[in-house]
Coordinates of C-alpha atoms and ligand atoms in Angstrom, one line a residue:
X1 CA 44.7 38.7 -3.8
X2 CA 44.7 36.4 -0.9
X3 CA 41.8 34.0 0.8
X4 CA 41.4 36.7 3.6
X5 CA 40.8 39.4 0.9
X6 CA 38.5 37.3 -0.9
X7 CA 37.1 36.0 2.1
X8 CA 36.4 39.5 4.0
X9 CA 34.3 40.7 1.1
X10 CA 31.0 39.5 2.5
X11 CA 27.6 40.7 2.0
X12 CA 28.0 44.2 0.1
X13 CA 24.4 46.4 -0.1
X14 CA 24.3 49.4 -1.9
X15 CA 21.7 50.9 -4.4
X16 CA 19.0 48.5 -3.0
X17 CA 21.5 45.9 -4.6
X18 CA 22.5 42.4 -2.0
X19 CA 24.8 40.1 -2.9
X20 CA 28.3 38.2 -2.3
X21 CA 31.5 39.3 -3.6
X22 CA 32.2 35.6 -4.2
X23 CA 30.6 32.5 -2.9
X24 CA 33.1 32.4 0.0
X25 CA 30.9 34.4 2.7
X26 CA 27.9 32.6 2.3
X27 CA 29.7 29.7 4.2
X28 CA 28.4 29.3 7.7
X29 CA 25.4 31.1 9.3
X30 CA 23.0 27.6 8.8
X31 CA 20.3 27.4 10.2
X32 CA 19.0 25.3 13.2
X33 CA 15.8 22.9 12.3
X34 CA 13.6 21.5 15.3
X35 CA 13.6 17.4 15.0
X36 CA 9.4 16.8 15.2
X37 CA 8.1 13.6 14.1
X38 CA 11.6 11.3 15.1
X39 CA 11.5 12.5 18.7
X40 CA 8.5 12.8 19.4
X41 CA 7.8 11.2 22.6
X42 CA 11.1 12.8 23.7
X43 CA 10.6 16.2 26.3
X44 CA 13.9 18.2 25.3
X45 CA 13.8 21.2 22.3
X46 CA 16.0 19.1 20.1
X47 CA 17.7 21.6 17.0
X48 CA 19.4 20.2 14.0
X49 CA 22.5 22.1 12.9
X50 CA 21.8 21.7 9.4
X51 CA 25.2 22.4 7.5
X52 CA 24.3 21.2 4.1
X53 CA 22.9 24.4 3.8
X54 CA 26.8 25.1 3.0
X55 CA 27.8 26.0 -0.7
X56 CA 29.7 22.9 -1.0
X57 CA 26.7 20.9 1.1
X58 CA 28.7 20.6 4.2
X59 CA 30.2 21.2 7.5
X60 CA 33.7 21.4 6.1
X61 CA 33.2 24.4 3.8
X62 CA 33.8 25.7 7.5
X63 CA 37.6 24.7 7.4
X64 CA 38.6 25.0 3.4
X65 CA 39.3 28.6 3.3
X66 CA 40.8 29.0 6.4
X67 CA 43.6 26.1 6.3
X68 CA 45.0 27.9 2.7
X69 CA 44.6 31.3 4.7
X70 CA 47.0 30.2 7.1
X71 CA 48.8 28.4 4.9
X72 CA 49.5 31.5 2.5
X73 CA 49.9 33.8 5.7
X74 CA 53.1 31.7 6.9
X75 CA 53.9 31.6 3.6
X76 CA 53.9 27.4 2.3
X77 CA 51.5 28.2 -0.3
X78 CA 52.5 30.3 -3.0
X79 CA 50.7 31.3 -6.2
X80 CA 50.4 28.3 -9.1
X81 CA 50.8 26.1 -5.8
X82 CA 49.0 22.9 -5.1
X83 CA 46.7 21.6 -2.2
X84 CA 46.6 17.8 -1.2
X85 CA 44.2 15.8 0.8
X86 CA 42.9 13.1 2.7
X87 CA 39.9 13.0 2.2
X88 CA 36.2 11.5 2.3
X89 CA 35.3 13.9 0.3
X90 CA 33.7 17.1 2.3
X91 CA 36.8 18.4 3.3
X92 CA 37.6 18.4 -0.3
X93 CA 34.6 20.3 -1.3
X94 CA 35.7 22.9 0.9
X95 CA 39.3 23.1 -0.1
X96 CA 37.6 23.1 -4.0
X97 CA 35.8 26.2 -3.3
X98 CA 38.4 28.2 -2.2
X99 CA 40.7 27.1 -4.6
X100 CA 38.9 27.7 -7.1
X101 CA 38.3 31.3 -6.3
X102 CA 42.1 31.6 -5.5
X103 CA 43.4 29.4 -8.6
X104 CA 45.0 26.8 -6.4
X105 CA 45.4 22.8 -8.3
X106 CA 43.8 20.5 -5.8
X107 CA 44.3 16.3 -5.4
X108 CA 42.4 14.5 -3.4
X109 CA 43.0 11.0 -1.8
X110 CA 39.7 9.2 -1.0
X111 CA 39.2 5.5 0.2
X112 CA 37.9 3.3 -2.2
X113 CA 34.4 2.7 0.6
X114 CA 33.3 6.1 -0.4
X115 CA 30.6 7.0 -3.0
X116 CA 30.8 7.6 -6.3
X117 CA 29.1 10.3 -6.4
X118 CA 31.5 12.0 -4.0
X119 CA 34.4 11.3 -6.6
X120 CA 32.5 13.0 -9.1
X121 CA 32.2 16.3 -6.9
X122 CA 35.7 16.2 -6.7
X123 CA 35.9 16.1 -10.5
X124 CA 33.3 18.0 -11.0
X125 CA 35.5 21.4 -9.3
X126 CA 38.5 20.2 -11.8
X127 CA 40.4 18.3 -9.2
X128 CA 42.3 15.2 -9.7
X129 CA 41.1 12.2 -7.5
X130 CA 43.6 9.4 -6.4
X131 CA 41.3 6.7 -5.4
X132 CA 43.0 4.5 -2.2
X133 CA 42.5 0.8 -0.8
X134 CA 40.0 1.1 2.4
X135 CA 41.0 -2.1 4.1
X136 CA 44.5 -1.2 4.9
X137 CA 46.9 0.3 8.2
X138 CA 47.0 3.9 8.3
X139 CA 50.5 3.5 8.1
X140 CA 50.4 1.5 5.0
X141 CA 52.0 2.6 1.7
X142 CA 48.7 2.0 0.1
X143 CA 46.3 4.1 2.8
X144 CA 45.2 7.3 2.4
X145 CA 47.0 9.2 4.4
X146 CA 50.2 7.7 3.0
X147 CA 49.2 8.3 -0.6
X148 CA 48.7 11.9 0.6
X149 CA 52.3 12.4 2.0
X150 CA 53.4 11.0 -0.8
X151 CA 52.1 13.2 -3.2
X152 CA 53.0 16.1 -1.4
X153 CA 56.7 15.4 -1.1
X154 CA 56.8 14.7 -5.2
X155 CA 54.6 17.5 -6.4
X156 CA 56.5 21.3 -6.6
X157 CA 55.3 24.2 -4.3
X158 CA 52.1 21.9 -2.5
X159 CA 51.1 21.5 1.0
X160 CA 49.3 19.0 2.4
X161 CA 45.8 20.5 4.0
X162 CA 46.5 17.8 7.0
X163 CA 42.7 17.8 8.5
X164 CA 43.7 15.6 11.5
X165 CA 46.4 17.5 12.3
X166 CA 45.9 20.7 11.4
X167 CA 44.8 23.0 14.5
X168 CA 42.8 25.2 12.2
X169 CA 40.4 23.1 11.5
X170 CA 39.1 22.5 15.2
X171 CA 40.0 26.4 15.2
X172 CA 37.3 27.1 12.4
X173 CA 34.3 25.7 14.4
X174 CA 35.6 27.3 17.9
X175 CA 35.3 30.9 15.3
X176 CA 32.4 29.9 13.3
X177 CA 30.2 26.8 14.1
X178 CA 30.4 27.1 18.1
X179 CA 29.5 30.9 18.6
X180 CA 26.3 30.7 15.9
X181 CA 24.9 27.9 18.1
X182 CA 25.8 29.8 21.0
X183 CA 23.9 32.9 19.9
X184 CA 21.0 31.2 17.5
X185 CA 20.3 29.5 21.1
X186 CA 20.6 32.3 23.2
X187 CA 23.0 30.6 25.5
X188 CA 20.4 28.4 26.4
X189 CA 22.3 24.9 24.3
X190 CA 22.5 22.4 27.0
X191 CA 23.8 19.4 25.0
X192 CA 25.7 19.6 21.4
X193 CA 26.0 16.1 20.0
X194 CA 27.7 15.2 16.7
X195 CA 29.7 12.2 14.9
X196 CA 33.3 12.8 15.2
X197 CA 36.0 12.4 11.9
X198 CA 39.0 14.4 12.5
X199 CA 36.6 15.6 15.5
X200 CA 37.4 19.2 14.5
X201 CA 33.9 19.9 14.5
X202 CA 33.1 18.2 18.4
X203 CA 36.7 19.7 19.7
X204 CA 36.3 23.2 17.7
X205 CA 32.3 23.6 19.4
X206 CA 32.8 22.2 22.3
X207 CA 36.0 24.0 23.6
X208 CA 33.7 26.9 22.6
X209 CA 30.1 26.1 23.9
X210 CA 32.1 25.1 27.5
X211 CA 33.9 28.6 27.3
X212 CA 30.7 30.1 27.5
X213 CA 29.3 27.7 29.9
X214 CA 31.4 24.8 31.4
X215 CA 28.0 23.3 32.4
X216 CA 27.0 22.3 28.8
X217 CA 27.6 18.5 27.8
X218 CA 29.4 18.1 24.4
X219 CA 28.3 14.7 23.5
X220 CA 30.1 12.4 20.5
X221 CA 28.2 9.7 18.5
X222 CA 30.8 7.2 17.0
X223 CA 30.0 4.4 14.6
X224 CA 30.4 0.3 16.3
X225 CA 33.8 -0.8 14.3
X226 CA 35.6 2.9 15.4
X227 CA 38.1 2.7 18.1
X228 CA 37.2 6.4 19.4
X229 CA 34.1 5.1 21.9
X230 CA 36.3 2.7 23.4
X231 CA 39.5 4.7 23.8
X232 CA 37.5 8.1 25.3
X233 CA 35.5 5.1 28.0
X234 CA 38.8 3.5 28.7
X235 CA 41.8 4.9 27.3
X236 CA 42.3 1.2 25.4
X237 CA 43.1 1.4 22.1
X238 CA 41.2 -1.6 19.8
X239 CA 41.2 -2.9 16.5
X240 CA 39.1 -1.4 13.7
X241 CA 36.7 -3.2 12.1
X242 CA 34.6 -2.1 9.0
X243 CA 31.4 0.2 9.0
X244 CA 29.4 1.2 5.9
X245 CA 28.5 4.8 7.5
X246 CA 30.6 8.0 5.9
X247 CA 32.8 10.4 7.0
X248 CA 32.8 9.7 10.8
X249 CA 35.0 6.9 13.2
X250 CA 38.4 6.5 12.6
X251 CA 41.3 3.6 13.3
X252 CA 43.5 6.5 15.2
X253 CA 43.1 9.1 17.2
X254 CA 43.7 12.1 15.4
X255 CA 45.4 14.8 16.9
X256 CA 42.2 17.4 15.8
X257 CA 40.4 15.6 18.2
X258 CA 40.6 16.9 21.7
X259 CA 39.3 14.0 24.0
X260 CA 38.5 16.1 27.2
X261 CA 36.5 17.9 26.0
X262 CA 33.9 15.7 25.2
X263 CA 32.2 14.6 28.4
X264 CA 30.7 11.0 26.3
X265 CA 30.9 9.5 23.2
X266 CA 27.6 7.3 22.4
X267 CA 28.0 4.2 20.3
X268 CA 25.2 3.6 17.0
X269 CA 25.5 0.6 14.4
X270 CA 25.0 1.4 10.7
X271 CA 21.6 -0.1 10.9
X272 CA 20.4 2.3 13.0
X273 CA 22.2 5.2 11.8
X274 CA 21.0 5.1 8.0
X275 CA 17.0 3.5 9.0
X276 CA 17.7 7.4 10.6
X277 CA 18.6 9.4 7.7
X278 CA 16.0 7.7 5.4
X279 CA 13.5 8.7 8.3
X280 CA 15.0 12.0 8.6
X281 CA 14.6 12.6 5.2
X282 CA 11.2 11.4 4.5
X283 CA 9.6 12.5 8.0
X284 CA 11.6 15.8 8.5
X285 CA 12.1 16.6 5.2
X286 CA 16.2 16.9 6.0
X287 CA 17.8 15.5 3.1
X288 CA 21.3 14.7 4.7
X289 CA 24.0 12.4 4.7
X290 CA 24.3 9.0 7.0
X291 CA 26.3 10.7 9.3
X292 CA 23.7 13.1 10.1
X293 CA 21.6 9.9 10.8
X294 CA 24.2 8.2 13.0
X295 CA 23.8 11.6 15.1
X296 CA 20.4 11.7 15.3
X297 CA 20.0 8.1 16.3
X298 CA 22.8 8.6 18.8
X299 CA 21.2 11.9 20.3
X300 CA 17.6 10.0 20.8
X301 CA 20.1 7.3 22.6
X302 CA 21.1 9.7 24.4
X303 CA 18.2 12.2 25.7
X304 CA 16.5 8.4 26.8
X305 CA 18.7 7.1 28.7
X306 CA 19.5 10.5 30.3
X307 CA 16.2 10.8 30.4
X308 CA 16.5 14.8 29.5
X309 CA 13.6 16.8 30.3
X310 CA 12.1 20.1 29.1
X311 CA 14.3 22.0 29.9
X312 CA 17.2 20.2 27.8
X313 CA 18.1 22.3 24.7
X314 CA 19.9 19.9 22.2
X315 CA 21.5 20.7 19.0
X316 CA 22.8 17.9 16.8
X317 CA 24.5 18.6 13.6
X318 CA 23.9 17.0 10.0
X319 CA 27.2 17.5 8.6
X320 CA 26.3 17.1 5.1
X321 CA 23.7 16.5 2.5
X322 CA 21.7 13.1 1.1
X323 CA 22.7 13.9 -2.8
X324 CA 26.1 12.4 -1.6
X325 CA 24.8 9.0 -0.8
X326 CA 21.3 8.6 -3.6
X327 CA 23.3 5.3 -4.6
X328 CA 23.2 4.1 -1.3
X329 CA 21.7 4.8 2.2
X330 CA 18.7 6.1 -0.4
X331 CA 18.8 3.3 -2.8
X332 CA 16.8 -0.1 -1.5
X333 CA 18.8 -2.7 -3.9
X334 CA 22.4 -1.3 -1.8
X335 CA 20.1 -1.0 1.5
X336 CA 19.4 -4.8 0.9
X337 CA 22.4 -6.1 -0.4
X338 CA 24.1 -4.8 2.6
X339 CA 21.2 -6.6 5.3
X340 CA 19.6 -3.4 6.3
X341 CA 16.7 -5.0 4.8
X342 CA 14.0 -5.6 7.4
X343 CA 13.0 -2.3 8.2
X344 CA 12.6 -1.7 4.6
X345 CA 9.8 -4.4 3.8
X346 CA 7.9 -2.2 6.0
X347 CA 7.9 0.5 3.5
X348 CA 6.6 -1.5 0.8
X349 CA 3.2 -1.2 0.0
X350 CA -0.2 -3.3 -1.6
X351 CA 0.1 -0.4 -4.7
X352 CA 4.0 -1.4 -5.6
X353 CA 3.3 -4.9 -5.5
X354 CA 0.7 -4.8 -8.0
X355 CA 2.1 -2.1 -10.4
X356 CA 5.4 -4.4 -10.2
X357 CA 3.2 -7.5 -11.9
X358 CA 4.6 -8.7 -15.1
X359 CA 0.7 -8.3 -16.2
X360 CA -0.2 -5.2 -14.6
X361 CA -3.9 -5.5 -16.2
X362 CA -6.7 -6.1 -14.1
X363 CA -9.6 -8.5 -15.1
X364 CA -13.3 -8.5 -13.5
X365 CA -16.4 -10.0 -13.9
X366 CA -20.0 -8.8 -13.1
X367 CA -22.7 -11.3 -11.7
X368 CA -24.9 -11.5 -14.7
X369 CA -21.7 -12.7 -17.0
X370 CA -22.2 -16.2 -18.3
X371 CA -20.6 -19.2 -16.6
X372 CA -18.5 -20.1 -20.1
X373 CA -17.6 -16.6 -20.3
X374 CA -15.6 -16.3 -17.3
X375 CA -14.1 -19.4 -17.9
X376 CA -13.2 -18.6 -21.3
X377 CA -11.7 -15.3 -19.9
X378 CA -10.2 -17.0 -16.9
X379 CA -8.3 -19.9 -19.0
X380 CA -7.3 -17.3 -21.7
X381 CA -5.3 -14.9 -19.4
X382 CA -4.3 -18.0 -17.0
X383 CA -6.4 -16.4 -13.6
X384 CA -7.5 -18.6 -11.3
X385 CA -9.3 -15.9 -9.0
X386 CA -11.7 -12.7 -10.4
X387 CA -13.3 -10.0 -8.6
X388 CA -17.1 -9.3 -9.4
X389 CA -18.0 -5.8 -9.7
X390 CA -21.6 -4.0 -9.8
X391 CA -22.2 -1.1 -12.5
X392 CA -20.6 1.4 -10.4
X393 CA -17.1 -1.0 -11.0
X394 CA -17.4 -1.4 -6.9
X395 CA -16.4 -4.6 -5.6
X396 CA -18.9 -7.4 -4.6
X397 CA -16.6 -10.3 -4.2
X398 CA -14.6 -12.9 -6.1
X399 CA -15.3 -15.7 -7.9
X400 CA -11.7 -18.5 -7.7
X401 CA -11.9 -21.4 -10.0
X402 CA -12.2 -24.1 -7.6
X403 CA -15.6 -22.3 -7.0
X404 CA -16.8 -23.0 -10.4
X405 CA -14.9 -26.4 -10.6
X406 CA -16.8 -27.1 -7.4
X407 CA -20.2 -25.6 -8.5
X408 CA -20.0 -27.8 -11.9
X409 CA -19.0 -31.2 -10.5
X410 CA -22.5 -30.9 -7.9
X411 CA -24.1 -33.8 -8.2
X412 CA -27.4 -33.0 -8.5
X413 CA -26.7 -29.9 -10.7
X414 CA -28.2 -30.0 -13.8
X415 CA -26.2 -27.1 -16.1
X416 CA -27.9 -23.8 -18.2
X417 CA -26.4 -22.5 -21.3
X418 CA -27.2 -19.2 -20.1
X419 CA -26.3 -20.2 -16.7
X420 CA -24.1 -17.3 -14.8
X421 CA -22.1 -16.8 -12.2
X422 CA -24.3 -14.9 -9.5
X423 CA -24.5 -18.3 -7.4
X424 CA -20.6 -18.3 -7.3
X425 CA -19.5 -15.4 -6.0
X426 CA -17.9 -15.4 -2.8
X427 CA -18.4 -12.3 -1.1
X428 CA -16.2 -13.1 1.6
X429 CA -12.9 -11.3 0.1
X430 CA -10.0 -9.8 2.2
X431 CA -9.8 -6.1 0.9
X432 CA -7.1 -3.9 1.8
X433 CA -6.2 -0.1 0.5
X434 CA -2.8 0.7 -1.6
X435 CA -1.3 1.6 0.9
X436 CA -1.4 -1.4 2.6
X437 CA 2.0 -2.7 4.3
X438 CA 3.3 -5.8 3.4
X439 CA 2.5 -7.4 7.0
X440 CA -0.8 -6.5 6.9
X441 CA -1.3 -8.8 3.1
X442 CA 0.8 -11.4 4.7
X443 CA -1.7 -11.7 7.5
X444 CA -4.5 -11.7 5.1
X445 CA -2.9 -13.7 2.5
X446 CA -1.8 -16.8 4.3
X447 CA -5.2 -18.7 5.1
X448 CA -6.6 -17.0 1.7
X449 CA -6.5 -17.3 -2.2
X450 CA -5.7 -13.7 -2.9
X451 CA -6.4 -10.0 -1.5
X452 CA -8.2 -7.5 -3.8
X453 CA -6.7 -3.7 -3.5
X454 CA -9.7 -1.1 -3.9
X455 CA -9.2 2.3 -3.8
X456 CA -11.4 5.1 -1.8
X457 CA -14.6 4.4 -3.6
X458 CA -14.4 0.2 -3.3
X459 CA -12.9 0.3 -6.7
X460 CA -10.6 -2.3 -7.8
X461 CA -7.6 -1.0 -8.6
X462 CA -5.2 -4.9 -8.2
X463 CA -5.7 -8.4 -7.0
X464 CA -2.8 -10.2 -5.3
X465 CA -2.3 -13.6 -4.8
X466 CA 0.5 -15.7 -2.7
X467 CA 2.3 -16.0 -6.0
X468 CA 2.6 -12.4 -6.8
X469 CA 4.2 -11.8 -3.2
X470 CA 6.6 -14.5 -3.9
X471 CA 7.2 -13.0 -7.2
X472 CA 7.8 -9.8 -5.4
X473 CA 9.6 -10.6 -3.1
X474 CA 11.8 -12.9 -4.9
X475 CA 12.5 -10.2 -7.5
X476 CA 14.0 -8.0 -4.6
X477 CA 16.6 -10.1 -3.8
X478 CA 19.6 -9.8 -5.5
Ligands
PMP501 N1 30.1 13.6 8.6 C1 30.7 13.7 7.3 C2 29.8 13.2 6.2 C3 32.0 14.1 7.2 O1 32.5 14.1 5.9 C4 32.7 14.5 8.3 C5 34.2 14.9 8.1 N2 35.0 13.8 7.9 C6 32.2 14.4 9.5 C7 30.8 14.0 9.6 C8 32.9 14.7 10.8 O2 33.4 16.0 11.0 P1 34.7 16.2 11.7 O3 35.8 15.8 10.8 O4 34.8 17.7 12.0 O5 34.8 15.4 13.0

């Protein structure tokens, strides 16, 4: 049976009975989201195209199937044959599926930048994975594309899937991705903005979207270190440079990318695209993929300095989902390493300082407690500050040890045994809430000996001093 068999058995109900004939036909038909809390501010209706809702969690389930269709309809791919590509790892998911359901062998060559977990995927659907230098010409031995050709001419009955050549992958989103849009806006799309990688997606849905309405602005967002912003402005072609963002920008133009129709291509950094996703993620609840992000942030970009009003209808597409990246645009230690650090402090908060202490335990003292006592207390666990609390355990204020140094060396002060504390206590004490942001205990701290955490009932619940936000802070550098 071929892919278009498999493929054209979609959605059978009979008997009261839905279901798939094969996972195939539930590729496509995601849905649009509305962006809330990150544009807010922002007049236009702005819809995320969220294609992680995709079997294989992405945009290019889209163009898998169809590239073996025409493959086995012009007959290069027979039965026991093999599929090869480039790839950064989507494309690959895509190709997996259908092979899998077709019994196709599938190798994959991926640039060593990507993530490991996308190498796994790979692995995971049985392929083989040839991992390839990043930092090399695309006409290099060594790059990726090479390694591809390669592999193709010495493997028996194998085609090469050639995404950034092949016109049926634009060709899949002119069929699939650009009429949905089309019809889940009601023709009312004003804008479509998306990162570009082989640019099928922006050439395939735009050539579409402007067949329908020539008036509607098909917008690219392209990562700084990608040649593509600066050859659609100019027509000049410049040197590559480096960018930690996945799956979008590119050191050529490939020929899946039609330039004209794409009326501008917005430039983001990889700061500013993965600070996105993580916000994306954790305000939207869209758990996608930094190229998502680099959309998002380049659509914002975008609808400001255009300043689009109301009646702008934006849809911006999250290629693929956040699982691919947990080890890094979602992990802090990779976030840091690579200085996309600032931003982050500002997540951290007075709770995961103090549950990070070596001695997590929290000491107090209550105003009737005898003077020896809390020195006792104080010199056994080495503390040089401890909050006072009432019966109720709420706070009343703090008593630090040059207090009681202070308080013993008066002059005229004559001691009790049974002396306590009540006279020492400073009530004075900077109190803050758990969630507290690091600024905020900076600002206390730095004219202060420490900052007691309480929680909703003045309870203490941590005590911080300057030395437990070096320690912090310290431990987060690597
Ligand atoms: N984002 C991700 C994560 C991708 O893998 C790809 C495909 N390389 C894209 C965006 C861009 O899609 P296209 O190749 O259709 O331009």
């Amino acid at each position: 049976m071929t892919i278009s068999d498999l493929r054209s058995a979609r959605t059978t109900i009979g008997e009261g009975i839905d279901y798939h004939d094969n996972i195939l036909s539930t590729i496509g038909h995601t849905p649009l989201v509305r962006l809330n809390a990150v544009a807010s501010g922002l007049e236009p209706l702005i819809l995320a195209k969220v294609e992680y809702f995709n079997p294989g969690g992405s945009v290019k389930d889209r163009i898998g199937w169809p590239i073996i269709e025409d493959a086995e309809r012009d007959g290069r791919l027979r039965p026991g044959g093999t599929i090869v590509e480039a790839t950064s790892g989507n494309t690959g998911v895509g190709l997996a599926i259908a092979a899998a359901i077709t019994g196709y062998r599938c190798i994959f060559v991926m640039p060593d930048k990507m993530s490991q977990e996308k190498i796994l995927l790979l692995r995971a659907f049985g392929a083989r994975v040839v991992v390839t230098p990043t930092a090399v010409e695309p006409e290099d031995p060594r790059s990726y594309y090479s390694v591809a050709r390669r592999l193709v001419e010495e493997t028996p009955n194998a085609i090469l899937a050639n995404q950034y050549y092949n016109p049926v992958n634009p060709q899949a989103h002119f069929e699939t991705t650009g009429p949905e849009i089309w019809q889940q806006t009601a023709g009312r799309i004003t804008h479509f903005i998306t990162g570009m990688g082989t640019g099928g997606t922006i050439s395939g849905v735009g050539r579409y979207l402007k067949s329908q309405n020539p008036e509607i602005q098909v917008i690219g967002v392209d990562p700084i270190g990608s040649i593509l912003y600066e050859l659609h402005r100019s027509g000049t072609m410049t040197a590559a440079e480096g960018y930690k963002v996945e799956g979008i920008g590119e050191d050529f133009l490939p020929g899946a990318t039609d330039l004209s129709i794409i009326d501008e291509i917005v430039p983001v950094n990889d700061r500013e695209s993965l600070l996105m996703t993580r916000r994306l993620v954790r305000e939207e609840g869209l758990f996608c993929g930094g190229s998502g992000g680099s959309a998002v942030a380049g659509a914002l970009k975008y609808i400001q300095q255009h300043r689009l009003g109301t009646d702008a209808v934006v849809v911006v597409v999250l290629p693929d989902s956040g699982s691919r990246y947990l080890s890094k645009v979602f992990d802090d230690g990779w976030m840091r390493e690579n200085g996309f650090l600032e931003q982050v402090w500002s997540d951290v908060r007075a709770g995961d300082i103090q549950s990070q202490k070596a001695s997590g335990q929290i000491f107090t003292a209550r105003a009737g407690d005898l003077l020896r006592d809390v020195v006792t207390l104080m010199k056994s666990h080495n503390i040089s500050q401890l909050p006072v609390v009432n019966d109720e355990s709420r706070l009343i204020g703090l008593v630090s040890e040059i207090d009681l140094l202070n308080h013993m060396l008066l002059a005229d002060h004559v001691h009790q045994p049974d002396e306590t504390i009540e006279s020492m206590i400073n009530s004075d004490v900077p109190v803050v809430g758990p969630n507290a942001r690091l600024e905020t205990l900076m600002s206390l701290i730095s004219d202060r000996a420490a900052v007691v955490i309480v929680d909703g009932d003045d309870r203490v619940t941590g005590i911080l001093t300057k030395i437990d936000l070096l320690d912090f802070l310290s431990s987060q550098i690597r």
